[in-house]
Amino acid sequence: MNPRPALFLIILPVLILFSCTEDDVPPLVDVDMPYVLTHPAHFPKMPIPEDNELTVKRVALGKKLFFDKILSLDNSQSCASCHDIDHAFADPRKGSVGVNGHVGTRNAMPLINLGWEKSFFWDGRSATLEEQALLPIQDPTEMASNLEDVINKLLAHDEYPELFDKAYGEPPSEATLAKAIASFERILISGGSRYDRYVEGDTNALTASEKRGMSLVLDSHTAECNHCHVGFNFTDHTFHNTGLDRGTIDPGRLAVTGDLNDEAAFKVPTLRNIALTAPYMHDGRFETLEEVVDHYANGGQGHHNQTPLVRRFILTPTDKEDLVNFLKALTDEAFVENPAFREE
Ligand code: HEC
Ligand code: HEC
C-alpha cells in the first residue's frame, strides 16, 4: 500500500488547525515579555544589569545554551556536564573532568542564587555572571573551545540565529552569548527549604534537633559559622583561609589580588542545598558534612594565613548531630525538581 495519501490526510487537518489558531489567537509570549522572578519575601530584590533585563526569550535561550554541547571544542560537553541539577548544579566528582579528560583541581560549585553573588569562582576572579559565562567555554581544562569557533557554530546553526534575534535583536556574538547564559543563571533561585518555611513563620517546619543545630550555626560565638555564612544566602561574600592545609597548595584569592592576606583564601560558599552538593570545599576534599564540621571543631591545620575565626571548639556528639541535621534542613527539593531548570 502506498502510505502517502494516508499521511496527507493526517497532515492536512494539522495544518488547518495551526493556521486557524495563528489567525485567531494572539501569540501567548510576546518577544519582550519580562521574566518575572519569584523569590521568598525574606530575600532582597535581585539586582539585574540594565543592559540585560530578564525576558522570557532570553532565559529560554540561556537554558538551551546551558544544556548544549555545542559550546565545547568537540561537542562532547555542556555546562550541565559539570553542573548537575540533581546535585543543585554542583559536580559529585571531586575534580571536574574537561573535554580532553583533564581532571581539575577544584570542585565545581553549585549554581544557587547567583543573581545576588558579588563575585564568581572559588577565588572570585569574575565580577559578573556575564563575564563568568564565557570563561569555562575557553578554559583549556574545561570545554577547551574558543569564542570564534563557538560563535561560528551558533551562526551556522539552524535555530540559534533566530533565537538570538528574538531574544536580543542581534545575531549570536560574545556579548549576547554571555548575556543569555547569565539570564538563565539568574532564575536559579532556591528559597524553599524547611528552614525558609521556619523563617516565614511556620515554627513546626524544623525539628527540635534542627532548631538546636540552627542556633549553633546562626547564634553561636563558639562555632562562629554565622560570622561568614550569614544572611539569606549564608554568605558574607568575603574570602577566608579556613586552615584546610598547613602550607599553600592552591593560592586561591591571592592569585587574583596579589595581596598576601589573601593567600589560600577562598570564597565563602552558600550552605543552601549543602546535603546535595558533596564533596565539599574548593578541592572537594571532604565527602561528608560530618568531616567538614570536624575540620572546624578541630580548629584547622594552622596555616600562617588562617583566619582567627577558625579555632578549636568543643562539640559534643549531640551538638554535631544537631548541626548536621540543620545543614540538611537547608535542602530545597522543589529547586532540584523544578522542570524549568531541567533539560527538556
Ligand atoms: C569541566 C567542568 C565544568 C564545565 C563544563 C563548566 N563548569 Fe562551571 N565550574 C566548574 C568548576 C571546577 C568551577 C570552580 C572553578 C574555580 O573556582 O576555579 C566552576 C564554577 C562556576 C561558577 C561560579 C559559581 C560561584 O558561586 O562562584 C559558575 C557561575 C559556573 N561555573 C557556570 C558555568 C557555566 C555557565 C558553564 C557553561 C558555559 C560552566 N560553568 C561549565 C566546572 C565546570
Ligand atoms: C572565617 C569564615 C568561616 C567560618 C567561621 C565558617 N566557614 Fe564554612 N566556609 C568558609 C569558606 C571560606 C569556605 C570555603 C573554604 C575552601 O573551600 O577553601 C567554607 C566552606 C564550608 C562548607 C563547604 C561548602 C561547599 O560548598 O563545599 C561548609 C559545609 C561549611 N563551610 C560550613 C560551616 C560551618 C557549619 C561552620 C561553623 C562550624 C563554618 N562553615 C564556619 C568560611 C567560613
PDB file of N, CA, C and O in Angstrom, residues 187-256:
ATOM      1  N   ILE A 187      17.769  32.897  37.133  1.00  0.00           N
ATOM      2  CA  ILE A 187      16.486  32.335  37.600  1.00  0.00           C
ATOM      3  C   ILE A 187      16.682  31.130  38.518  1.00  0.00           C
ATOM      4  O   ILE A 187      15.718  30.602  39.054  1.00  0.00           O
ATOM      5  N   LEU A 188      17.927  30.702  38.739  1.00  0.00           N
ATOM      6  CA  LEU A 188      18.178  29.516  39.567  1.00  0.00           C
ATOM      7  C   LEU A 188      18.104  29.907  41.045  1.00  0.00           C
ATOM      8  O   LEU A 188      19.106  29.974  41.745  1.00  0.00           O
ATOM      9  N   ILE A 189      16.883  30.171  41.478  1.00  0.00           N
ATOM     10  CA  ILE A 189      16.660  30.683  42.843  1.00  0.00           C
ATOM     11  C   ILE A 189      16.201  29.548  43.751  1.00  0.00           C
ATOM     12  O   ILE A 189      15.297  28.794  43.408  1.00  0.00           O
ATOM     13  N   SER A 190      16.854  29.444  44.886  1.00  0.00           N
ATOM     14  CA  SER A 190      16.450  28.434  45.866  1.00  0.00           C
ATOM     15  C   SER A 190      16.124  29.101  47.193  1.00  0.00           C
ATOM     16  O   SER A 190      16.992  29.698  47.827  1.00  0.00           O
ATOM     17  N   GLY A 191      14.859  28.999  47.597  1.00  0.00           N
ATOM     18  CA  GLY A 191      14.440  29.564  48.885  1.00  0.00           C
ATOM     19  C   GLY A 191      13.246  28.798  49.433  1.00  0.00           C
ATOM     20  O   GLY A 191      12.399  29.361  50.113  1.00  0.00           O
ATOM     21  N   GLY A 192      13.195  27.505  49.127  1.00  0.00           N
ATOM     22  CA  GLY A 192      12.026  26.709  49.530  1.00  0.00           C
ATOM     23  C   GLY A 192      12.362  25.589  50.498  1.00  0.00           C
ATOM     24  O   GLY A 192      11.674  24.573  50.535  1.00  0.00           O
ATOM     25  N   SER A 193      13.440  25.768  51.284  1.00  0.00           N
ATOM     26  CA  SER A 193      13.795  24.705  52.232  1.00  0.00           C
ATOM     27  C   SER A 193      12.894  24.784  53.464  1.00  0.00           C
ATOM     28  O   SER A 193      12.178  25.768  53.659  1.00  0.00           O
ATOM     29  N   ARG A 194      12.976  23.772  54.334  1.00  0.00           N
ATOM     30  CA  ARG A 194      12.195  23.815  55.572  1.00  0.00           C
ATOM     31  C   ARG A 194      12.670  24.967  56.453  1.00  0.00           C
ATOM     32  O   ARG A 194      11.891  25.559  57.182  1.00  0.00           O
ATOM     33  N   TYR A 195      13.942  25.309  56.364  1.00  0.00           N
ATOM     34  CA  TYR A 195      14.450  26.472  57.097  1.00  0.00           C
ATOM     35  C   TYR A 195      13.715  27.746  56.652  1.00  0.00           C
ATOM     36  O   TYR A 195      13.333  28.583  57.469  1.00  0.00           O
ATOM     37  N   ASP A 196      13.490  27.883  55.335  1.00  0.00           N
ATOM     38  CA  ASP A 196      12.789  29.069  54.836  1.00  0.00           C
ATOM     39  C   ASP A 196      11.361  29.115  55.361  1.00  0.00           C
ATOM     40  O   ASP A 196      10.860  30.177  55.721  1.00  0.00           O
ATOM     41  N   ARG A 197      10.724  27.919  55.429  1.00  0.00           N
ATOM     42  CA  ARG A 197       9.352  27.901  55.950  1.00  0.00           C
ATOM     43  C   ARG A 197       9.345  28.334  57.414  1.00  0.00           C
ATOM     44  O   ARG A 197       8.447  29.027  57.864  1.00  0.00           O
ATOM     45  N   TYR A 198      10.394  27.956  58.138  1.00  0.00           N
ATOM     46  CA  TYR A 198      10.528  28.364  59.533  1.00  0.00           C
ATOM     47  C   TYR A 198      10.672  29.892  59.614  1.00  0.00           C
ATOM     48  O   TYR A 198       9.989  30.559  60.395  1.00  0.00           O
ATOM     49  N   VAL A 199      11.536  30.442  58.760  1.00  0.00           N
ATOM     50  CA  VAL A 199      11.741  31.898  58.742  1.00  0.00           C
ATOM     51  C   VAL A 199      10.438  32.617  58.415  1.00  0.00           C
ATOM     52  O   VAL A 199      10.139  33.694  58.937  1.00  0.00           O
ATOM     53  N   GLU A 200       9.639  31.987  57.551  1.00  0.00           N
ATOM     54  CA  GLU A 200       8.373  32.605  57.157  1.00  0.00           C
ATOM     55  C   GLU A 200       7.293  32.457  58.225  1.00  0.00           C
ATOM     56  O   GLU A 200       6.160  32.888  58.037  1.00  0.00           O
ATOM     57  N   GLY A 201       7.616  31.812  59.344  1.00  0.00           N
ATOM     58  CA  GLY A 201       6.660  31.783  60.446  1.00  0.00           C
ATOM     59  C   GLY A 201       6.129  30.416  60.838  1.00  0.00           C
ATOM     60  O   GLY A 201       5.412  30.293  61.827  1.00  0.00           O
ATOM     61  N   ASP A 202       6.476  29.374  60.071  1.00  0.00           N
ATOM     62  CA  ASP A 202       5.996  28.033  60.421  1.00  0.00           C
ATOM     63  C   ASP A 202       6.974  27.407  61.428  1.00  0.00           C
ATOM     64  O   ASP A 202       7.958  26.777  61.054  1.00  0.00           O
ATOM     65  N   THR A 203       6.688  27.587  62.710  1.00  0.00           N
ATOM     66  CA  THR A 203       7.635  27.159  63.750  1.00  0.00           C
ATOM     67  C   THR A 203       7.770  25.638  63.811  1.00  0.00           C
ATOM     68  O   THR A 203       8.693  25.121  64.420  1.00  0.00           O
ATOM     69  N   ASN A 204       6.830  24.917  63.190  1.00  0.00           N
ATOM     70  CA  ASN A 204       6.921  23.450  63.197  1.00  0.00           C
ATOM     71  C   ASN A 204       7.718  22.909  62.020  1.00  0.00           C
ATOM     72  O   ASN A 204       7.857  21.703  61.870  1.00  0.00           O
ATOM     73  N   ALA A 205       8.220  23.805  61.176  1.00  0.00           N
ATOM     74  CA  ALA A 205       8.916  23.336  59.968  1.00  0.00           C
ATOM     75  C   ALA A 205      10.246  22.660  60.305  1.00  0.00           C
ATOM     76  O   ALA A 205      10.756  21.870  59.522  1.00  0.00           O
ATOM     77  N   LEU A 206      10.824  22.974  61.467  1.00  0.00           N
ATOM     78  CA  LEU A 206      12.095  22.346  61.866  1.00  0.00           C
ATOM     79  C   LEU A 206      11.882  21.468  63.099  1.00  0.00           C
ATOM     80  O   LEU A 206      11.070  21.796  63.972  1.00  0.00           O
ATOM     81  N   THR A 207      12.631  20.379  63.174  1.00  0.00           N
ATOM     82  CA  THR A 207      12.565  19.503  64.350  1.00  0.00           C
ATOM     83  C   THR A 207      13.352  20.148  65.499  1.00  0.00           C
ATOM     84  O   THR A 207      14.110  21.115  65.279  1.00  0.00           O
ATOM     85  N   ALA A 208      13.195  19.593  66.692  1.00  0.00           N
ATOM     86  CA  ALA A 208      13.904  20.138  67.861  1.00  0.00           C
ATOM     87  C   ALA A 208      15.412  20.076  67.636  1.00  0.00           C
ATOM     88  O   ALA A 208      16.146  21.027  67.937  1.00  0.00           O
ATOM     89  N   SER A 209      15.883  18.974  67.073  1.00  0.00           N
ATOM     90  CA  SER A 209      17.315  18.825  66.809  1.00  0.00           C
ATOM     91  C   SER A 209      17.788  19.872  65.800  1.00  0.00           C
ATOM     92  O   SER A 209      18.836  20.504  65.981  1.00  0.00           O
ATOM     93  N   GLU A 210      17.015  20.065  64.752  1.00  0.00           N
ATOM     94  CA  GLU A 210      17.391  21.062  63.725  1.00  0.00           C
ATOM     95  C   GLU A 210      17.410  22.471  64.318  1.00  0.00           C
ATOM     96  O   GLU A 210      18.268  23.290  63.975  1.00  0.00           O
ATOM     97  N   LYS A 211      16.476  22.745  65.219  1.00  0.00           N
ATOM     98  CA  LYS A 211      16.458  24.081  65.853  1.00  0.00           C
ATOM     99  C   LYS A 211      17.695  24.282  66.719  1.00  0.00           C
ATOM    100  O   LYS A 211      18.294  25.362  66.725  1.00  0.00           O
ATOM    101  N   ARG A 212      18.100  23.228  67.438  1.00  0.00           N
ATOM    102  CA  ARG A 212      19.331  23.348  68.230  1.00  0.00           C
ATOM    103  C   ARG A 212      20.528  23.562  67.296  1.00  0.00           C
ATOM    104  O   ARG A 212      21.392  24.389  67.554  1.00  0.00           O
ATOM    105  N   GLY A 213      20.533  22.811  66.198  1.00  0.00           N
ATOM    106  CA  GLY A 213      21.613  22.981  65.211  1.00  0.00           C
ATOM    107  C   GLY A 213      21.611  24.383  64.622  1.00  0.00           C
ATOM    108  O   GLY A 213      22.663  24.986  64.418  1.00  0.00           O
ATOM    109  N   MET A 214      20.408  24.913  64.415  1.00  0.00           N
ATOM    110  CA  MET A 214      20.296  26.268  63.850  1.00  0.00           C
ATOM    111  C   MET A 214      20.929  27.285  64.789  1.00  0.00           C
ATOM    112  O   MET A 214      21.649  28.184  64.347  1.00  0.00           O
ATOM    113  N   SER A 215      20.685  27.139  66.096  1.00  0.00           N
ATOM    114  CA  SER A 215      21.285  28.145  66.981  1.00  0.00           C
ATOM    115  C   SER A 215      22.799  27.970  67.051  1.00  0.00           C
ATOM    116  O   SER A 215      23.517  28.948  67.214  1.00  0.00           O
ATOM    117  N   LEU A 216      23.291  26.743  66.868  1.00  0.00           N
ATOM    118  CA  LEU A 216      24.752  26.575  66.811  1.00  0.00           C
ATOM    119  C   LEU A 216      25.322  27.286  65.586  1.00  0.00           C
ATOM    120  O   LEU A 216      26.379  27.917  65.651  1.00  0.00           O
ATOM    121  N   VAL A 217      24.638  27.182  64.455  1.00  0.00           N
ATOM    122  CA  VAL A 217      25.143  27.792  63.224  1.00  0.00           C
ATOM    123  C   VAL A 217      24.912  29.309  63.238  1.00  0.00           C
ATOM    124  O   VAL A 217      25.794  30.080  62.868  1.00  0.00           O
ATOM    125  N   LEU A 218      23.736  29.735  63.672  1.00  0.00           N
ATOM    126  CA  LEU A 218      23.376  31.141  63.498  1.00  0.00           C
ATOM    127  C   LEU A 218      23.688  32.044  64.684  1.00  0.00           C
ATOM    128  O   LEU A 218      23.873  33.239  64.512  1.00  0.00           O
ATOM    129  N   ASP A 219      23.743  31.494  65.898  1.00  0.00           N
ATOM    130  CA  ASP A 219      23.908  32.379  67.064  1.00  0.00           C
ATOM    131  C   ASP A 219      25.210  32.170  67.824  1.00  0.00           C
ATOM    132  O   ASP A 219      25.566  32.987  68.651  1.00  0.00           O
ATOM    133  N   SER A 220      25.888  31.054  67.565  1.00  0.00           N
ATOM    134  CA  SER A 220      26.948  30.682  68.485  1.00  0.00           C
ATOM    135  C   SER A 220      28.248  31.427  68.239  1.00  0.00           C
ATOM    136  O   SER A 220      28.707  31.566  67.106  1.00  0.00           O
ATOM    137  N   HIS A 221      28.847  31.917  69.323  1.00  0.00           N
ATOM    138  CA  HIS A 221      30.170  32.508  69.214  1.00  0.00           C
ATOM    139  C   HIS A 221      31.241  31.463  69.492  1.00  0.00           C
ATOM    140  O   HIS A 221      32.409  31.792  69.626  1.00  0.00           O
ATOM    141  N   THR A 222      30.820  30.216  69.593  1.00  0.00           N
ATOM    142  CA  THR A 222      31.779  29.139  69.721  1.00  0.00           C
ATOM    143  C   THR A 222      32.108  28.636  68.322  1.00  0.00           C
ATOM    144  O   THR A 222      33.252  28.632  67.886  1.00  0.00           O
ATOM    145  N   ALA A 223      31.064  28.255  67.592  1.00  0.00           N
ATOM    146  CA  ALA A 223      31.279  27.690  66.258  1.00  0.00           C
ATOM    147  C   ALA A 223      31.608  28.782  65.231  1.00  0.00           C
ATOM    148  O   ALA A 223      32.326  28.529  64.274  1.00  0.00           O
ATOM    149  N   GLU A 224      31.063  29.980  65.436  1.00  0.00           N
ATOM    150  CA  GLU A 224      31.340  31.138  64.563  1.00  0.00           C
ATOM    151  C   GLU A 224      30.896  30.963  63.110  1.00  0.00           C
ATOM    152  O   GLU A 224      31.256  31.785  62.261  1.00  0.00           O
ATOM    153  N   CYS A 225      30.120  29.942  62.809  1.00  0.00           N
ATOM    154  CA  CYS A 225      29.721  29.726  61.404  1.00  0.00           C
ATOM    155  C   CYS A 225      29.101  30.998  60.813  1.00  0.00           C
ATOM    156  O   CYS A 225      29.367  31.381  59.678  1.00  0.00           O
ATOM    157  N   ASN A 226      28.274  31.629  61.640  1.00  0.00           N
ATOM    158  CA  ASN A 226      27.495  32.762  61.181  1.00  0.00           C
ATOM    159  C   ASN A 226      28.337  34.020  60.936  1.00  0.00           C
ATOM    160  O   ASN A 226      27.864  35.009  60.397  1.00  0.00           O
ATOM    161  N   HIS A 227      29.594  33.955  61.340  1.00  0.00           N
ATOM    162  CA  HIS A 227      30.467  35.076  61.060  1.00  0.00           C
ATOM    163  C   HIS A 227      30.664  35.209  59.546  1.00  0.00           C
ATOM    164  O   HIS A 227      30.842  36.303  59.025  1.00  0.00           O
ATOM    165  N   CYS A 228      30.678  34.094  58.871  1.00  0.00           N
ATOM    166  CA  CYS A 228      30.931  34.079  57.423  1.00  0.00           C
ATOM    167  C   CYS A 228      29.717  33.604  56.631  1.00  0.00           C
ATOM    168  O   CYS A 228      29.369  34.183  55.615  1.00  0.00           O
ATOM    169  N   HIS A 229      29.081  32.524  57.113  1.00  0.00           N
ATOM    170  CA  HIS A 229      27.894  32.001  56.412  1.00  0.00           C
ATOM    171  C   HIS A 229      26.677  32.707  56.989  1.00  0.00           C
ATOM    172  O   HIS A 229      25.962  32.178  57.832  1.00  0.00           O
ATOM    173  N   VAL A 230      26.437  33.935  56.523  1.00  0.00           N
ATOM    174  CA  VAL A 230      25.444  34.794  57.162  1.00  0.00           C
ATOM    175  C   VAL A 230      24.451  35.323  56.126  1.00  0.00           C
ATOM    176  O   VAL A 230      24.747  35.366  54.933  1.00  0.00           O
ATOM    177  N   GLY A 231      23.262  35.709  56.599  1.00  0.00           N
ATOM    178  CA  GLY A 231      22.273  36.322  55.708  1.00  0.00           C
ATOM    179  C   GLY A 231      21.430  35.288  54.979  1.00  0.00           C
ATOM    180  O   GLY A 231      21.595  34.086  55.183  1.00  0.00           O
ATOM    181  N   PHE A 232      20.551  35.774  54.116  1.00  0.00           N
ATOM    182  CA  PHE A 232      19.582  34.866  53.472  1.00  0.00           C
ATOM    183  C   PHE A 232      20.269  33.797  52.629  1.00  0.00           C
ATOM    184  O   PHE A 232      19.723  32.727  52.421  1.00  0.00           O
ATOM    185  N   ASN A 233      21.487  34.087  52.158  1.00  0.00           N
ATOM    186  CA  ASN A 233      22.161  33.078  51.326  1.00  0.00           C
ATOM    187  C   ASN A 233      23.371  32.468  52.024  1.00  0.00           C
ATOM    188  O   ASN A 233      24.196  31.821  51.390  1.00  0.00           O
ATOM    189  N   PHE A 234      23.469  32.666  53.331  1.00  0.00           N
ATOM    190  CA  PHE A 234      24.520  32.044  54.131  1.00  0.00           C
ATOM    191  C   PHE A 234      25.935  32.351  53.624  1.00  0.00           C
ATOM    192  O   PHE A 234      26.811  31.502  53.636  1.00  0.00           O
ATOM    193  N   THR A 235      26.124  33.589  53.173  1.00  0.00           N
ATOM    194  CA  THR A 235      27.475  34.017  52.804  1.00  0.00           C
ATOM    195  C   THR A 235      27.591  35.524  52.987  1.00  0.00           C
ATOM    196  O   THR A 235      26.625  36.258  52.760  1.00  0.00           O
ATOM    197  N   ASP A 236      28.774  35.976  53.412  1.00  0.00           N
ATOM    198  CA  ASP A 236      29.013  37.420  53.515  1.00  0.00           C
ATOM    199  C   ASP A 236      29.832  37.897  52.318  1.00  0.00           C
ATOM    200  O   ASP A 236      30.348  39.009  52.320  1.00  0.00           O
ATOM    201  N   HIS A 237      29.986  37.029  51.315  1.00  0.00           N
ATOM    202  CA  HIS A 237      30.662  37.371  50.054  1.00  0.00           C
ATOM    203  C   HIS A 237      32.140  37.716  50.252  1.00  0.00           C
ATOM    204  O   HIS A 237      32.718  38.426  49.426  1.00  0.00           O
ATOM    205  N   THR A 238      32.751  37.248  51.337  1.00  0.00           N
ATOM    206  CA  THR A 238      34.177  37.526  51.536  1.00  0.00           C
ATOM    207  C   THR A 238      34.998  36.261  51.248  1.00  0.00           C
ATOM    208  O   THR A 238      34.443  35.223  50.850  1.00  0.00           O
ATOM    209  N   PHE A 239      36.298  36.366  51.451  1.00  0.00           N
ATOM    210  CA  PHE A 239      37.218  35.254  51.193  1.00  0.00           C
ATOM    211  C   PHE A 239      38.011  34.984  52.465  1.00  0.00           C
ATOM    212  O   PHE A 239      38.434  35.931  53.135  1.00  0.00           O
ATOM    213  N   HIS A 240      38.178  33.724  52.796  1.00  0.00           N
ATOM    214  CA  HIS A 240      38.921  33.393  54.015  1.00  0.00           C
ATOM    215  C   HIS A 240      39.793  32.162  53.799  1.00  0.00           C
ATOM    216  O   HIS A 240      39.440  31.272  53.029  1.00  0.00           O
ATOM    217  N   ASN A 241      40.860  32.144  54.579  1.00  0.00           N
ATOM    218  CA  ASN A 241      41.672  30.937  54.679  1.00  0.00           C
ATOM    219  C   ASN A 241      41.185  30.203  55.924  1.00  0.00           C
ATOM    220  O   ASN A 241      41.377  30.674  57.042  1.00  0.00           O
ATOM    221  N   THR A 242      40.509  29.087  55.712  1.00  0.00           N
ATOM    222  CA  THR A 242      39.918  28.370  56.847  1.00  0.00           C
ATOM    223  C   THR A 242      40.864  27.305  57.400  1.00  0.00           C
ATOM    224  O   THR A 242      40.446  26.429  58.149  1.00  0.00           O
ATOM    225  N   GLY A 243      42.135  27.354  57.014  1.00  0.00           N
ATOM    226  CA  GLY A 243      43.127  26.465  57.603  1.00  0.00           C
ATOM    227  C   GLY A 243      42.992  25.009  57.191  1.00  0.00           C
ATOM    228  O   GLY A 243      43.260  24.101  57.971  1.00  0.00           O
ATOM    229  N   LEU A 244      42.616  24.799  55.929  1.00  0.00           N
ATOM    230  CA  LEU A 244      42.474  23.404  55.474  1.00  0.00           C
ATOM    231  C   LEU A 244      43.837  22.702  55.410  1.00  0.00           C
ATOM    232  O   LEU A 244      43.929  21.497  55.610  1.00  0.00           O
ATOM    233  N   ASP A 245      44.886  23.467  55.086  1.00  0.00           N
ATOM    234  CA  ASP A 245      46.232  22.893  54.991  1.00  0.00           C
ATOM    235  C   ASP A 245      47.210  23.752  55.781  1.00  0.00           C
ATOM    236  O   ASP A 245      46.979  24.936  55.981  1.00  0.00           O
ATOM    237  N   ARG A 246      48.321  23.141  56.157  1.00  0.00           N
ATOM    238  CA  ARG A 246      49.363  23.909  56.858  1.00  0.00           C
ATOM    239  C   ARG A 246      50.116  24.810  55.894  1.00  0.00           C
ATOM    240  O   ARG A 246      50.450  25.940  56.208  1.00  0.00           O
ATOM    241  N   GLY A 247      50.354  24.299  54.707  1.00  0.00           N
ATOM    242  CA  GLY A 247      51.039  25.100  53.683  1.00  0.00           C
ATOM    243  C   GLY A 247      50.062  25.458  52.572  1.00  0.00           C
ATOM    244  O   GLY A 247      48.897  25.057  52.600  1.00  0.00           O
ATOM    245  N   THR A 248      50.573  26.222  51.581  1.00  0.00           N
ATOM    246  CA  THR A 248      49.692  26.641  50.485  1.00  0.00           C
ATOM    247  C   THR A 248      49.781  25.664  49.324  1.00  0.00           C
ATOM    248  O   THR A 248      50.852  25.478  48.744  1.00  0.00           O
ATOM    249  N   ILE A 249      48.665  25.049  48.993  1.00  0.00           N
ATOM    250  CA  ILE A 249      48.619  24.156  47.836  1.00  0.00           C
ATOM    251  C   ILE A 249      48.030  24.916  46.645  1.00  0.00           C
ATOM    252  O   ILE A 249      48.558  24.888  45.545  1.00  0.00           O
ATOM    253  N   ASP A 250      46.937  25.622  46.901  1.00  0.00           N
ATOM    254  CA  ASP A 250      46.275  26.438  45.877  1.00  0.00           C
ATOM    255  C   ASP A 250      46.280  27.869  46.410  1.00  0.00           C
ATOM    256  O   ASP A 250      45.802  28.107  47.518  1.00  0.00           O
ATOM    257  N   PRO A 251      46.842  28.841  45.670  1.00  0.00           N
ATOM    258  CA  PRO A 251      46.934  30.209  46.204  1.00  0.00           C
ATOM    259  C   PRO A 251      45.588  30.884  46.418  1.00  0.00           C
ATOM    260  O   PRO A 251      45.488  31.879  47.131  1.00  0.00           O
ATOM    261  N   GLY A 252      44.523  30.374  45.760  1.00  0.00           N
ATOM    262  CA  GLY A 252      43.182  30.943  45.945  1.00  0.00           C
ATOM    263  C   GLY A 252      43.122  32.408  45.557  1.00  0.00           C
ATOM    264  O   GLY A 252      43.646  32.815  44.513  1.00  0.00           O
ATOM    265  N   ARG A 253      42.536  33.204  46.416  1.00  0.00           N
ATOM    266  CA  ARG A 253      42.292  34.629  46.140  1.00  0.00           C
ATOM    267  C   ARG A 253      43.579  35.417  45.892  1.00  0.00           C
ATOM    268  O   ARG A 253      43.567  36.427  45.199  1.00  0.00           O
ATOM    269  N   LEU A 254      44.702  34.949  46.461  1.00  0.00           N
ATOM    270  CA  LEU A 254      45.986  35.633  46.258  1.00  0.00           C
ATOM    271  C   LEU A 254      46.283  35.812  44.768  1.00  0.00           C
ATOM    272  O   LEU A 254      46.799  36.852  44.342  1.00  0.00           O
ATOM    273  N   ALA A 255      45.962  34.806  43.951  1.00  0.00           N
ATOM    274  CA  ALA A 255      46.259  34.876  42.521  1.00  0.00           C
ATOM    275  C   ALA A 255      45.486  36.004  41.839  1.00  0.00           C
ATOM    276  O   ALA A 255      45.865  36.467  40.769  1.00  0.00           O
ATOM    277  N   VAL A 256      44.388  36.437  42.447  1.00  0.00           N
ATOM    278  CA  VAL A 256      43.570  37.497  41.848  1.00  0.00           C
ATOM    279  C   VAL A 256      44.001  38.866  42.343  1.00  0.00           C
ATOM    280  O   VAL A 256      44.102  39.813  41.573  1.00  0.00           O
TER     281      VAL A 256
END
